[in-house]
Amino acid sequence: RSVNIVAFGNERDGFSEDNQQPSLIWSYLGRSALISQIDSSLSASHVGNPVFTEYQACVFGNVRLVVHDCPVWGIFDSDWYTSCRLIGGADVIVIKYSVNDKISFQELKDSYVPMVKKALNHCSVPVIISAIGARKNGVPCTCPLCTSDRRSCVTTSEGVQLAKELGATYLELHTLNDFYIQKYFGGVLEYFMIQCLNQKSSEKMKKRKKTQKCHRVKPPQLEQPEKMPILKGEASHYNADLHNLLCCCQCADVAFYPEDLSTVVEAHKIILCSVSQLFMLLFGVKSPSDIHDASIMQLAESLFVVEAEDPLPSSPRGVQPYVPPVRVVVKDSVFCSCLPDFLHFIYSGAFQWEQLEEDIKKKLKDPEKTEHVLEKVKCILKTPGKLNSVKDCRSHQIKRLYNTSLRLFFNTPVLADVIFKIQGATVPAHRAVLVARCEVMAAMFNGNYLEASSVLVPVYGVSKDTFLSFLEYLYTDSCCPASILQAMSLLICAEMYQVMRLQHICELYIITQLQSMPSRELASTSLSIVSLLKKAKFHNSDCLSTWLLHFIATNYLIFSQKPEFQELSVEERNFVEMHRWPSNLYLKQLADYRNYIHSQKCHCTVM
């Protein structure tokens, strides 16, 4: 048997010079005739938390007494969990204060009494409020700016009012002598300890009788459902796709030459324009009036010359005419020699600045030339109207540009070289992005297919909204389906074009949405999970179909009542029955237990 006492507050006068005054709790433990075997090693040290002291002793002979003395109210501010745990485990609570410290009393009343009431939460724990000390009469301050006076005392009526708020017993201890400690405070505290022990003995006896009366067959244990298969996401290969586009030079529409035309480096307008305002100006995407930065226009004029294009021969309607790459002459020979490194930097995501610096240093082996080239690169990547500093180009501060900048060219005719016709509408796109991001489209536009030479490409089997979401993923490497059905449509489109990562993203979205659906919503929804299962199987989404079967089995009691449950194949039905939750064995054991309870005519504590 044990009694737990928690004491809060400081009985010492905060403005007194006597810091050696013993505490109320320690005085009681040391003087009470009923207390024995005080553990002095714990009383002198902090246990667990530095804001309270724990005392252990024996009371009434063999009852274990544990006291937590918390002189600092800050425990409620710094560690609410610990304070609630202490109050929750207390059999008696003691709140103490000095009658000569009005400021601390007011703080206790305004800030911490509401917290104590909240922590008690209607628990019937006895509370003792102890007002300690002899009041020192002083002349209160008459300054209108003072809200309280340090020398003013806490009156008896204020203490009684505080006790009423907490439903507590109020005691005034003028001094910590034998009478006040043993007879007055000790008598009240020991009364509450005896009441607590009697209550615990009574509850223990009731529990023992109840156990003896209801000692019968235990209810069946419901095991947890089987763990569903975990679907892992696929890492993005967005930057790698675009870097491969540079290496294979498919759909290149820009050719850079030195002034002597001795070499050529091919690239793509849309990639260059996605990272640089200068290239937008160079290829006519933006006019000089849109740039508002003279340094960019000056660099474009001094560094590049775009040769005039020859007129294109006429071609049959709907047939893609051959358009040779735009010829751009690089006037600066040093920069031209580093152009391949610059393009690799851009096509890799424009965030590996330190690697670019290292590559140019190795190639040029001249600090002045290296700095010259790097300054031009920074100016090319510069945002109009902003200063260009070296720190802006560091790897940890540059954002990956494609998934934000390529979005500017999504579903716009700017630089578009292919138009998809779908459900009577047209959607412009860019072959370079499509070829880089989708192997099926790469084969379609570069092979011996009709689409390779057509400007207008019809699309069948998907809706316009779904196809737009598909293209948005190709351009931005992200997708946000609006619903489970839209995610399934996008999954089907991704499977049709063999974009596996998008398929996995849609699978994860469907699984996440279904997992977060409450049982009540799952029972009332018109969404057919079996229909999703059939589509997932038909479109080779093995991970999703396996997960959906487990999902149906785990929610067997819901889905077995739906008409769509009958649409499962024999193989699927067998799987669901084998992995159903709760199992047939548990339901049989539960029925037997209910029959037993009714036969004994005893109230079932579980059901």
Coordinates of C-alpha atoms in Angstrom, one line a residue:
R1 CA 0.0 0.0 0.0
S2 CA 1.2 3.5 -0.7
V3 CA 0.1 7.2 -0.4
N4 CA 1.3 9.8 -2.9
I5 CA 1.4 13.5 -1.9
V6 CA 2.3 16.3 -4.2
A7 CA 3.1 19.7 -2.8
F8 CA 3.3 22.9 -4.9
G9 CA 4.5 26.4 -4.0
N10 CA 7.1 28.1 -1.9
E11 CA 6.4 28.9 1.7
R12 CA 9.4 31.1 2.1
D13 CA 9.1 34.9 1.9
G14 CA 10.8 35.8 -1.4
F15 CA 12.1 39.0 0.0
S16 CA 13.3 37.6 3.3
E17 CA 17.0 37.2 4.0
D18 CA 16.4 33.9 5.9
N19 CA 17.1 31.2 3.2
Q20 CA 17.8 28.5 5.8
Q21 CA 14.2 28.2 6.9
P22 CA 13.1 24.5 6.6
S23 CA 10.3 23.6 4.2
L24 CA 6.9 22.6 5.3
I25 CA 7.1 19.1 3.9
W26 CA 10.6 18.4 5.3
S27 CA 9.5 19.8 8.7
Y28 CA 6.5 17.5 8.8
L29 CA 8.5 14.4 7.8
G30 CA 11.1 15.1 10.4
R31 CA 8.8 15.8 13.3
S32 CA 5.8 13.5 12.8
A33 CA 5.7 10.5 15.1
L34 CA 4.0 8.5 12.5
I35 CA 6.8 8.9 9.9
S36 CA 9.8 6.5 9.8
Q37 CA 12.6 5.4 7.5
I38 CA 12.9 8.6 5.6
D39 CA 15.2 8.1 2.6
S40 CA 17.6 10.9 3.1
S41 CA 19.6 10.1 0.0
L42 CA 16.6 11.0 -2.2
S43 CA 15.5 14.0 -0.1
A44 CA 18.8 15.8 -0.8
S45 CA 18.9 15.2 -4.5
H46 CA 16.7 15.9 -7.5
V47 CA 15.1 12.9 -9.0
G48 CA 14.2 12.8 -12.6
N49 CA 13.4 16.5 -12.9
P50 CA 15.4 19.3 -11.3
V51 CA 12.3 21.3 -10.4
F52 CA 11.0 19.0 -7.7
T53 CA 12.4 16.9 -4.8
E54 CA 11.1 13.4 -4.0
Y55 CA 10.9 12.0 -0.5
Q56 CA 10.2 8.4 0.4
A57 CA 9.3 7.2 3.9
C58 CA 7.0 4.9 5.8
V59 CA 3.8 6.0 7.5
F60 CA 1.4 4.1 9.8
G61 CA 4.0 1.4 10.2
N62 CA 4.1 -0.3 6.7
V63 CA 2.5 2.2 4.3
R64 CA 4.8 3.6 1.7
L65 CA 4.7 7.4 1.6
V66 CA 6.0 9.2 -1.5
V67 CA 6.1 13.0 -1.5
H68 CA 7.0 15.2 -4.5
D69 CA 7.8 18.8 -3.3
C70 CA 7.7 21.3 -6.2
P71 CA 8.6 24.8 -4.8
V72 CA 8.7 26.3 -8.3
W73 CA 5.4 26.8 -10.1
G74 CA 7.3 27.1 -13.4
I75 CA 6.9 23.3 -13.9
F76 CA 3.4 24.0 -15.3
D77 CA 5.0 26.3 -17.9
S78 CA 8.1 24.2 -18.7
D79 CA 6.8 20.7 -18.4
W80 CA 3.0 20.4 -18.6
Y81 CA 3.2 16.7 -19.1
T82 CA 5.1 16.1 -15.9
S83 CA 2.9 18.4 -13.8
C84 CA -0.3 16.6 -15.1
R85 CA 1.4 13.2 -14.4
L86 CA 2.2 14.3 -10.8
I87 CA -1.4 15.6 -10.2
G88 CA -2.9 12.6 -11.8
G89 CA -1.0 10.2 -9.5
A90 CA -1.6 12.2 -6.3
D91 CA -3.7 11.1 -3.4
V92 CA -3.4 14.4 -1.6
I93 CA -2.3 17.8 -3.0
V94 CA -0.8 20.5 -0.8
I95 CA -0.6 24.1 -2.1
K96 CA 1.5 26.4 0.1
Y97 CA 2.4 30.1 0.0
S98 CA 3.9 32.8 2.2
V99 CA 1.4 35.3 3.5
N100 CA 4.0 38.0 3.1
D101 CA 4.5 37.5 -0.6
K102 CA 1.5 39.1 -2.3
I103 CA 3.0 39.1 -5.7
S104 CA 3.6 35.3 -5.7
F105 CA 0.1 34.7 -4.3
Q106 CA -1.4 36.9 -7.1
E107 CA 0.6 35.0 -9.7
L108 CA -0.6 31.7 -8.2
K109 CA -4.2 32.8 -8.2
D110 CA -4.2 34.3 -11.8
S111 CA -1.9 31.9 -13.7
Y112 CA -1.6 28.5 -11.9
V113 CA -4.8 27.8 -10.1
P114 CA -6.7 27.5 -13.5
M115 CA -4.0 25.1 -14.6
V116 CA -4.4 23.0 -11.4
K117 CA -8.2 22.9 -11.9
K118 CA -7.6 21.8 -15.6
A119 CA -5.2 19.1 -14.5
L120 CA -7.5 17.8 -11.8
N121 CA -10.3 17.5 -14.4
H122 CA -13.0 16.7 -11.8
C123 CA -10.9 14.2 -9.9
S124 CA -11.9 13.9 -6.3
V125 CA -8.4 14.5 -4.8
P126 CA -8.3 16.4 -1.5
V127 CA -6.5 19.7 -1.6
I128 CA -4.9 21.5 1.4
I129 CA -4.0 25.2 1.1
S130 CA -1.5 26.2 3.6
A131 CA -0.9 29.9 4.3
I132 CA 2.5 30.1 6.1
G133 CA 4.1 32.9 8.2
A134 CA 3.2 35.7 10.5
R135 CA 1.9 38.8 8.6
K136 CA 4.3 41.8 8.7
N137 CA 2.3 45.0 8.8
G138 CA 3.7 47.6 6.4
V139 CA 2.6 50.8 4.9
P140 CA 1.4 50.0 1.3
C141 CA 2.7 52.0 -1.6
T142 CA 0.3 54.8 -2.8
C143 CA 1.9 55.2 -6.2
P144 CA -0.8 54.9 -8.8
L145 CA 1.6 53.0 -11.1
C146 CA 2.0 50.1 -8.6
T147 CA -0.4 47.2 -9.0
S148 CA 0.7 45.6 -5.8
D149 CA 3.1 46.2 -2.9
R150 CA 5.9 43.9 -2.1
R151 CA 5.3 44.4 1.7
S152 CA 1.6 44.0 1.6
C153 CA 0.2 40.7 3.0
V154 CA -2.2 38.1 1.8
T155 CA -5.3 38.4 3.9
T156 CA -7.2 35.5 5.4
S157 CA -10.2 36.2 3.3
E158 CA -8.1 36.0 0.1
G159 CA -6.8 32.6 1.2
V160 CA -10.3 31.3 2.1
Q161 CA -11.6 32.5 -1.3
L162 CA -8.8 30.6 -3.1
A163 CA -9.7 27.5 -1.1
K164 CA -13.4 27.8 -2.2
E165 CA -12.3 28.0 -5.8
L166 CA -10.5 24.7 -5.5
G167 CA -12.8 23.0 -3.0
A168 CA -9.8 22.8 -0.7
T169 CA -9.2 22.9 3.1
Y170 CA -7.6 26.1 4.2
L171 CA -5.0 26.2 7.0
E172 CA -3.0 29.1 8.5
L173 CA 0.4 28.1 9.9
H174 CA 1.9 31.2 11.7
T175 CA 5.2 29.3 12.3
L176 CA 6.6 25.9 11.5
N177 CA 6.8 24.7 15.2
D178 CA 5.6 21.4 16.7
F179 CA 2.1 22.6 17.3
Y180 CA 1.4 23.8 13.8
I181 CA 3.3 21.0 12.1
Q182 CA 2.2 18.0 14.1
K183 CA -1.2 18.9 15.6
Y184 CA -2.6 21.3 13.0
F185 CA -1.1 20.5 9.5
G186 CA -0.2 16.9 10.4
G187 CA -3.6 16.2 11.7
V188 CA -5.4 17.3 8.6
L189 CA -2.9 15.6 6.3
E190 CA -3.0 12.3 8.2
Y191 CA -6.8 12.4 8.1
F192 CA -6.8 12.6 4.3
M193 CA -4.1 9.9 4.1
I194 CA -6.4 7.6 6.2
Q195 CA -9.4 8.4 4.0
C196 CA -7.3 7.6 0.9
L197 CA -6.1 4.3 2.3
N198 CA -9.7 3.3 3.3
Q199 CA -10.9 4.2 -0.2
K200 CA -8.1 2.1 -1.8
S201 CA -8.9 -0.8 0.4
S202 CA -12.6 -0.6 -0.5
E203 CA -11.9 -0.4 -4.2
K204 CA -9.5 -3.3 -3.9
M205 CA -12.0 -5.4 -2.1
K206 CA -14.7 -4.6 -4.7
K207 CA -12.4 -5.5 -7.5
R208 CA -11.5 -8.8 -5.8
K209 CA -15.2 -9.7 -5.3
K210 CA -15.9 -8.8 -8.9
T211 CA -13.1 -10.9 -10.1
Q212 CA -14.2 -13.8 -8.1
K213 CA -17.8 -13.4 -9.2
C214 CA -17.0 -13.1 -12.9
H215 CA -14.1 -15.6 -13.0
R216 CA -15.2 -17.3 -16.2
V217 CA -14.2 -17.8 -19.8
K218 CA -12.3 -14.9 -21.2
P219 CA -13.6 -13.2 -24.4
P220 CA -11.9 -14.1 -27.6
Q221 CA -8.9 -12.0 -28.6
L222 CA -9.3 -10.1 -31.9
E223 CA -6.0 -10.2 -33.8
Q224 CA -4.8 -7.4 -35.9
P225 CA -5.5 -7.6 -39.6
E226 CA -2.7 -8.7 -41.9
K227 CA -0.3 -6.0 -42.9
M228 CA -1.0 -4.7 -46.4
P229 CA 1.8 -4.8 -48.9
I230 CA 3.9 -1.6 -48.9
L231 CA 4.1 0.3 -52.1
K232 CA 7.5 2.1 -52.5
G233 CA 7.8 5.2 -54.6
E234 CA 10.2 5.5 -57.5
A235 CA 12.9 8.1 -57.4
S236 CA 12.7 10.9 -59.9
H237 CA 14.8 10.7 -63.0
Y238 CA 13.7 14.1 -64.4
N239 CA 17.1 15.8 -64.7
A240 CA 18.6 12.6 -66.1
D241 CA 15.9 12.5 -68.8
L242 CA 16.7 16.0 -69.9
H243 CA 20.4 15.4 -69.7
N244 CA 20.1 12.4 -72.0
L245 CA 18.2 14.6 -74.4
L246 CA 21.4 16.7 -74.8
C247 CA 23.6 13.6 -75.2
C248 CA 21.5 12.0 -78.0
C249 CA 20.6 15.3 -79.7
Q250 CA 17.1 14.2 -80.7
C251 CA 14.7 17.0 -81.8
A252 CA 17.5 19.6 -81.6
D253 CA 16.4 23.0 -83.1
V254 CA 19.5 25.1 -82.2
A255 CA 23.1 24.7 -83.5
F256 CA 25.9 26.8 -81.9
Y257 CA 29.0 27.5 -84.1
P258 CA 32.2 29.3 -83.5
E259 CA 33.1 32.2 -85.8
D260 CA 35.2 29.9 -88.0
L261 CA 32.2 27.3 -88.2
S262 CA 34.7 24.5 -87.4
T263 CA 32.5 22.8 -84.8
V264 CA 28.9 22.5 -83.9
V265 CA 27.0 22.0 -80.6
E266 CA 23.3 21.3 -80.8
A267 CA 20.7 22.1 -78.2
H268 CA 17.0 22.8 -77.7
K269 CA 15.2 26.2 -77.6
I270 CA 12.7 25.2 -74.9
I271 CA 15.4 24.0 -72.5
L272 CA 17.5 27.1 -73.0
C273 CA 14.6 29.4 -72.7
S274 CA 13.3 27.7 -69.5
V275 CA 16.4 28.8 -67.6
S276 CA 17.5 32.1 -69.2
Q277 CA 15.8 35.3 -70.2
L278 CA 18.7 36.0 -72.5
F279 CA 17.8 32.9 -74.7
M280 CA 14.1 34.0 -74.6
L281 CA 15.3 37.3 -76.1
L282 CA 17.6 35.5 -78.6
F283 CA 14.9 33.2 -80.0
G284 CA 12.1 35.7 -80.0
V285 CA 10.1 34.4 -77.1
K286 CA 10.4 37.8 -75.5
S287 CA 11.0 41.2 -76.9
P288 CA 13.5 43.8 -75.6
S289 CA 10.7 45.7 -74.0
D290 CA 9.8 42.7 -71.9
I291 CA 13.3 42.3 -70.5
H292 CA 13.9 45.7 -68.8
D293 CA 17.6 44.9 -68.2
A294 CA 20.2 46.5 -70.4
S295 CA 23.0 44.1 -69.3
I296 CA 21.2 41.1 -70.6
M297 CA 20.5 42.7 -74.0
Q298 CA 24.1 43.9 -74.3
L299 CA 25.4 40.5 -73.5
A300 CA 23.1 38.9 -76.1
E301 CA 24.3 41.3 -78.8
S302 CA 28.0 40.9 -77.9
L303 CA 28.1 37.2 -77.4
F304 CA 25.7 35.7 -80.0
V305 CA 24.6 36.2 -83.6
V306 CA 21.4 34.4 -84.9
E307 CA 21.8 33.8 -88.6
A308 CA 18.8 34.5 -90.8
E309 CA 16.8 31.4 -91.7
D310 CA 16.2 30.3 -95.3
P311 CA 12.6 30.3 -96.4
L312 CA 11.0 26.8 -95.9
P313 CA 9.8 24.9 -98.9
S314 CA 6.0 24.2 -99.0
S315 CA 4.8 20.9 -97.7
P316 CA 1.5 19.1 -97.8
R317 CA -1.1 20.1 -95.3
G318 CA -0.7 18.4 -91.9
V319 CA 2.8 17.2 -92.8
Q320 CA 5.7 18.4 -90.6
P321 CA 8.1 20.3 -92.8
Y322 CA 11.8 19.8 -92.2
V323 CA 13.0 22.8 -90.2
P324 CA 16.8 23.0 -89.9
P325 CA 18.2 24.0 -86.5
V326 CA 18.6 27.7 -85.9
R327 CA 22.3 28.6 -86.5
V328 CA 23.8 30.7 -83.7
V329 CA 27.3 32.0 -83.9
V330 CA 29.2 32.4 -80.7
K331 CA 31.5 35.5 -81.0
D332 CA 33.5 34.8 -77.9
S333 CA 35.9 31.9 -78.7
V334 CA 36.8 31.3 -75.0
F335 CA 33.2 31.0 -74.0
C336 CA 32.5 28.9 -77.1
S337 CA 35.1 26.4 -76.0
C338 CA 33.3 26.0 -72.7
L339 CA 29.8 25.9 -74.3
P340 CA 29.5 22.1 -74.0
D341 CA 30.2 22.3 -70.2
F342 CA 27.6 25.1 -69.9
L343 CA 25.0 23.1 -71.7
H344 CA 25.7 20.0 -69.5
F345 CA 25.2 22.3 -66.5
I346 CA 21.9 23.5 -67.8
Y347 CA 20.5 20.1 -68.9
S348 CA 21.5 18.6 -65.5
G349 CA 19.2 20.9 -63.7
A350 CA 21.3 24.1 -63.3
F351 CA 22.2 23.4 -59.7
Q352 CA 25.7 21.9 -59.9
W353 CA 27.6 25.2 -59.9
E354 CA 30.7 24.0 -58.2
Q355 CA 31.1 21.2 -60.7
L356 CA 30.8 23.7 -63.6
E357 CA 33.5 25.8 -62.0
E358 CA 35.8 22.8 -61.7
D359 CA 35.2 21.7 -65.3
I360 CA 35.9 25.2 -66.7
K361 CA 39.1 25.6 -64.6
K362 CA 40.4 22.3 -65.8
K363 CA 39.7 23.1 -69.4
L364 CA 41.0 26.7 -69.5
K365 CA 43.8 26.5 -66.9
D366 CA 43.8 30.3 -66.7
P367 CA 42.1 32.1 -63.7
E368 CA 41.3 35.2 -65.7
K369 CA 39.7 33.3 -68.5
T370 CA 37.8 31.1 -66.1
E371 CA 36.4 34.2 -64.3
H372 CA 35.5 35.7 -67.6
V373 CA 33.5 32.7 -68.7
L374 CA 31.8 32.3 -65.3
E375 CA 30.7 35.9 -65.2
K376 CA 29.1 35.5 -68.6
V377 CA 27.3 32.3 -67.4
K378 CA 26.0 34.2 -64.4
C379 CA 24.7 37.0 -66.6
I380 CA 23.0 34.5 -68.9
L381 CA 21.2 32.9 -65.9
K382 CA 20.5 36.3 -64.3
T383 CA 17.0 37.3 -63.4
P384 CA 16.3 40.8 -65.0
G385 CA 16.6 43.7 -62.6
K386 CA 18.5 41.7 -59.9
L387 CA 22.2 41.9 -58.9
N388 CA 24.3 39.0 -59.9
S389 CA 26.5 37.7 -57.1
V390 CA 28.6 34.6 -56.8
K391 CA 26.7 33.3 -53.8
D392 CA 23.5 33.3 -55.9
C393 CA 25.0 30.5 -58.0
R394 CA 26.0 28.2 -55.2
S395 CA 24.6 24.7 -55.3
H396 CA 22.8 24.9 -52.0
Q397 CA 21.0 28.1 -53.0
I398 CA 20.0 27.4 -56.7
K399 CA 16.6 25.8 -57.1
R400 CA 16.1 23.2 -59.8
L401 CA 14.7 25.2 -62.6
Y402 CA 12.9 22.7 -65.0
N403 CA 9.9 21.7 -62.9
T404 CA 9.1 25.4 -62.4
S405 CA 10.3 27.0 -65.6
L406 CA 9.2 24.4 -68.1
R407 CA 5.7 24.9 -66.6
L408 CA 5.7 28.3 -68.4
F409 CA 5.7 26.5 -71.7
F410 CA 3.1 23.8 -70.7
N411 CA -0.1 24.0 -72.9
T412 CA 1.1 27.1 -74.7
P413 CA 1.9 27.6 -78.5
V414 CA 5.2 29.3 -77.7
L415 CA 8.0 27.3 -79.4
A416 CA 5.5 24.4 -79.9
D417 CA 6.2 22.1 -82.8
V418 CA 3.4 19.5 -82.3
I419 CA -0.3 19.7 -81.7
F420 CA -2.4 16.9 -80.2
K421 CA -6.0 16.7 -81.2
I422 CA -8.2 15.2 -78.5
Q423 CA -12.0 15.2 -78.1
G424 CA -12.3 18.0 -80.6
A425 CA -9.8 20.3 -78.9
T426 CA -6.1 21.0 -79.6
V427 CA -3.2 20.8 -77.1
P428 CA 0.2 22.3 -78.2
A429 CA 3.4 20.6 -77.0
H430 CA 7.1 20.4 -77.6
R431 CA 8.7 17.3 -79.1
A432 CA 11.9 17.8 -77.2
V433 CA 10.2 17.5 -73.8
L434 CA 8.0 14.6 -74.9
V435 CA 10.9 12.6 -76.4
A436 CA 13.1 13.2 -73.3
R437 CA 10.4 12.2 -70.8
C438 CA 8.5 9.4 -72.5
E439 CA 10.0 6.4 -74.4
V440 CA 6.8 5.7 -76.3
M441 CA 6.7 9.2 -77.6
A442 CA 10.4 9.1 -78.4
A443 CA 9.8 6.0 -80.6
M444 CA 6.7 7.6 -82.1
F445 CA 8.3 10.9 -83.1
N446 CA 11.7 9.4 -84.2
G447 CA 10.6 6.1 -85.8
N448 CA 8.9 5.2 -89.1
Y449 CA 5.5 6.3 -87.8
L450 CA 3.0 8.8 -89.2
E451 CA 3.4 11.0 -86.2
A452 CA 7.1 11.6 -86.9
S453 CA 6.2 13.7 -89.9
S454 CA 2.9 15.1 -88.7
V455 CA 2.1 18.4 -87.0
L456 CA -1.3 17.3 -85.9
V457 CA -1.3 14.1 -83.8
P458 CA -4.7 12.6 -82.8
V459 CA -5.0 11.0 -79.3
Y460 CA -7.6 8.3 -78.5
G461 CA -8.6 6.4 -75.4
V462 CA -8.2 9.2 -72.8
S463 CA -10.1 12.4 -72.0
K464 CA -8.7 15.8 -72.6
D465 CA -8.3 16.6 -68.8
T466 CA -6.5 13.3 -68.2
F467 CA -4.1 13.9 -71.1
L468 CA -3.4 17.4 -69.9
S469 CA -2.5 16.0 -66.5
F470 CA -0.3 13.5 -68.2
L471 CA 1.5 16.3 -70.2
E472 CA 1.8 18.4 -67.0
Y473 CA 3.7 15.6 -65.3
L474 CA 6.1 15.3 -68.3
Y475 CA 6.8 19.0 -68.1
T476 CA 6.9 19.5 -64.3
D477 CA 7.6 16.0 -62.8
S478 CA 4.6 16.4 -60.5
C479 CA 0.9 15.7 -60.6
C480 CA -2.0 16.4 -58.3
P481 CA -5.1 14.3 -59.1
A482 CA -8.4 15.8 -57.9
S483 CA -10.0 12.4 -57.0
I484 CA -9.5 8.7 -56.9
L485 CA -11.2 8.3 -60.3
Q486 CA -9.1 10.9 -61.9
A487 CA -6.0 9.2 -60.5
M488 CA -7.1 5.9 -62.0
S489 CA -7.7 7.6 -65.4
L490 CA -4.2 9.1 -65.2
L491 CA -2.7 5.7 -64.2
I492 CA -4.3 4.2 -67.3
C493 CA -2.8 6.9 -69.5
A494 CA 0.6 6.4 -67.9
E495 CA 0.4 2.7 -68.5
M496 CA -0.5 3.4 -72.2
Y497 CA 2.6 5.5 -72.6
Q498 CA 4.7 3.4 -70.3
V499 CA 5.6 6.2 -67.9
M500 CA 6.1 3.9 -64.9
R501 CA 6.9 6.6 -62.2
L502 CA 3.7 8.4 -62.9
Q503 CA 1.9 5.1 -62.7
H504 CA 3.4 4.6 -59.2
I505 CA 2.5 8.1 -58.1
C506 CA -1.1 7.5 -59.1
E507 CA -1.1 4.1 -57.2
L508 CA 0.2 5.8 -54.1
Y509 CA -2.4 8.5 -54.3
I510 CA -5.2 6.0 -54.6
I511 CA -3.9 4.0 -51.7
T512 CA -3.4 7.1 -49.5
Q513 CA -6.9 8.3 -50.2
L514 CA -8.5 4.9 -49.4
Q515 CA -6.5 4.5 -46.2
S516 CA -7.7 7.8 -44.9
M517 CA -11.3 7.1 -45.6
P518 CA -13.3 6.4 -42.4
S519 CA -15.3 3.2 -42.2
R520 CA -18.7 5.0 -42.3
E521 CA -17.7 6.8 -45.5
L522 CA -16.3 3.6 -46.9
A523 CA -19.7 1.9 -46.3
S524 CA -21.7 4.7 -47.9
T525 CA -19.5 5.7 -50.8
S526 CA -20.6 5.1 -54.4
L527 CA -17.0 4.5 -55.4
S528 CA -16.6 0.9 -56.6
I529 CA -13.5 -0.6 -55.1
V530 CA -14.0 -3.8 -57.1
S531 CA -14.2 -1.7 -60.3
L532 CA -10.8 -0.1 -59.4
L533 CA -9.4 -3.6 -58.8
K534 CA -10.6 -4.8 -62.2
K535 CA -9.0 -1.7 -63.9
A536 CA -5.8 -2.1 -62.0
K537 CA -5.4 -5.7 -63.1
F538 CA -6.3 -5.0 -66.7
H539 CA -3.7 -2.2 -66.9
N540 CA -0.9 -4.3 -65.3
S541 CA -0.9 -2.4 -62.0
D542 CA 0.1 -5.5 -60.0
C543 CA 1.0 -3.6 -56.8
L544 CA -2.3 -1.7 -56.7
S545 CA -4.4 -4.8 -57.5
T546 CA -2.7 -6.8 -54.7
W547 CA -3.2 -3.9 -52.3
L548 CA -6.9 -3.5 -53.2
L549 CA -7.5 -7.3 -52.6
H550 CA -6.0 -6.9 -49.1
F551 CA -8.0 -3.8 -48.6
I552 CA -11.3 -5.6 -49.4
A553 CA -10.3 -8.5 -47.1
T554 CA -9.4 -6.2 -44.2
N555 CA -12.7 -4.4 -44.5
Y556 CA -14.7 -7.7 -45.2
L557 CA -17.7 -6.8 -43.1
I558 CA -18.2 -3.6 -45.1
F559 CA -17.6 -4.9 -48.7
S560 CA -19.4 -8.3 -48.2
Q561 CA -22.6 -6.3 -47.9
K562 CA -22.2 -4.5 -51.1
P563 CA -23.6 -5.7 -54.5
E564 CA -20.2 -5.2 -56.2
F565 CA -18.7 -8.0 -53.9
Q566 CA -20.4 -10.5 -56.2
E567 CA -18.4 -9.3 -59.1
L568 CA -15.2 -10.7 -57.7
S569 CA -13.8 -13.7 -59.6
V570 CA -13.6 -17.1 -57.9
E571 CA -9.9 -16.7 -57.4
E572 CA -10.3 -13.2 -55.9
R573 CA -13.2 -14.4 -53.6
N574 CA -11.0 -17.3 -52.3
F575 CA -8.2 -14.8 -51.6
V576 CA -10.5 -12.5 -49.7
E577 CA -12.1 -15.3 -47.7
M578 CA -8.7 -16.6 -46.7
H579 CA -7.4 -13.2 -45.6
R580 CA -10.7 -11.7 -44.3
W581 CA -10.7 -9.7 -41.1
P582 CA -12.2 -10.5 -38.7
S583 CA -11.8 -14.2 -39.4
N584 CA -14.5 -16.8 -39.3
L585 CA -12.8 -18.5 -36.3
Y586 CA -13.0 -15.2 -34.3
L587 CA -16.7 -14.7 -35.2
K588 CA -17.5 -18.3 -34.1
Q589 CA -15.6 -17.8 -30.8
L590 CA -17.4 -14.5 -30.2
A591 CA -20.8 -16.1 -30.8
D592 CA -19.9 -18.9 -28.3
Y593 CA -18.7 -16.4 -25.7
R594 CA -22.0 -14.4 -26.1
N595 CA -24.0 -17.6 -25.6
Y596 CA -22.0 -18.4 -22.5
I597 CA -22.5 -15.0 -21.0
H598 CA -26.3 -15.2 -21.5
S599 CA -26.4 -18.7 -20.1
Q600 CA -24.6 -17.5 -16.9
K601 CA -27.1 -14.5 -16.7
C602 CA -24.2 -12.2 -15.9
H603 CA -23.6 -8.8 -17.5
C604 CA -20.8 -8.9 -20.1
T605 CA -18.1 -6.4 -19.3
V606 CA -16.7 -6.5 -22.9
M607 CA -19.9 -6.4 -25.0

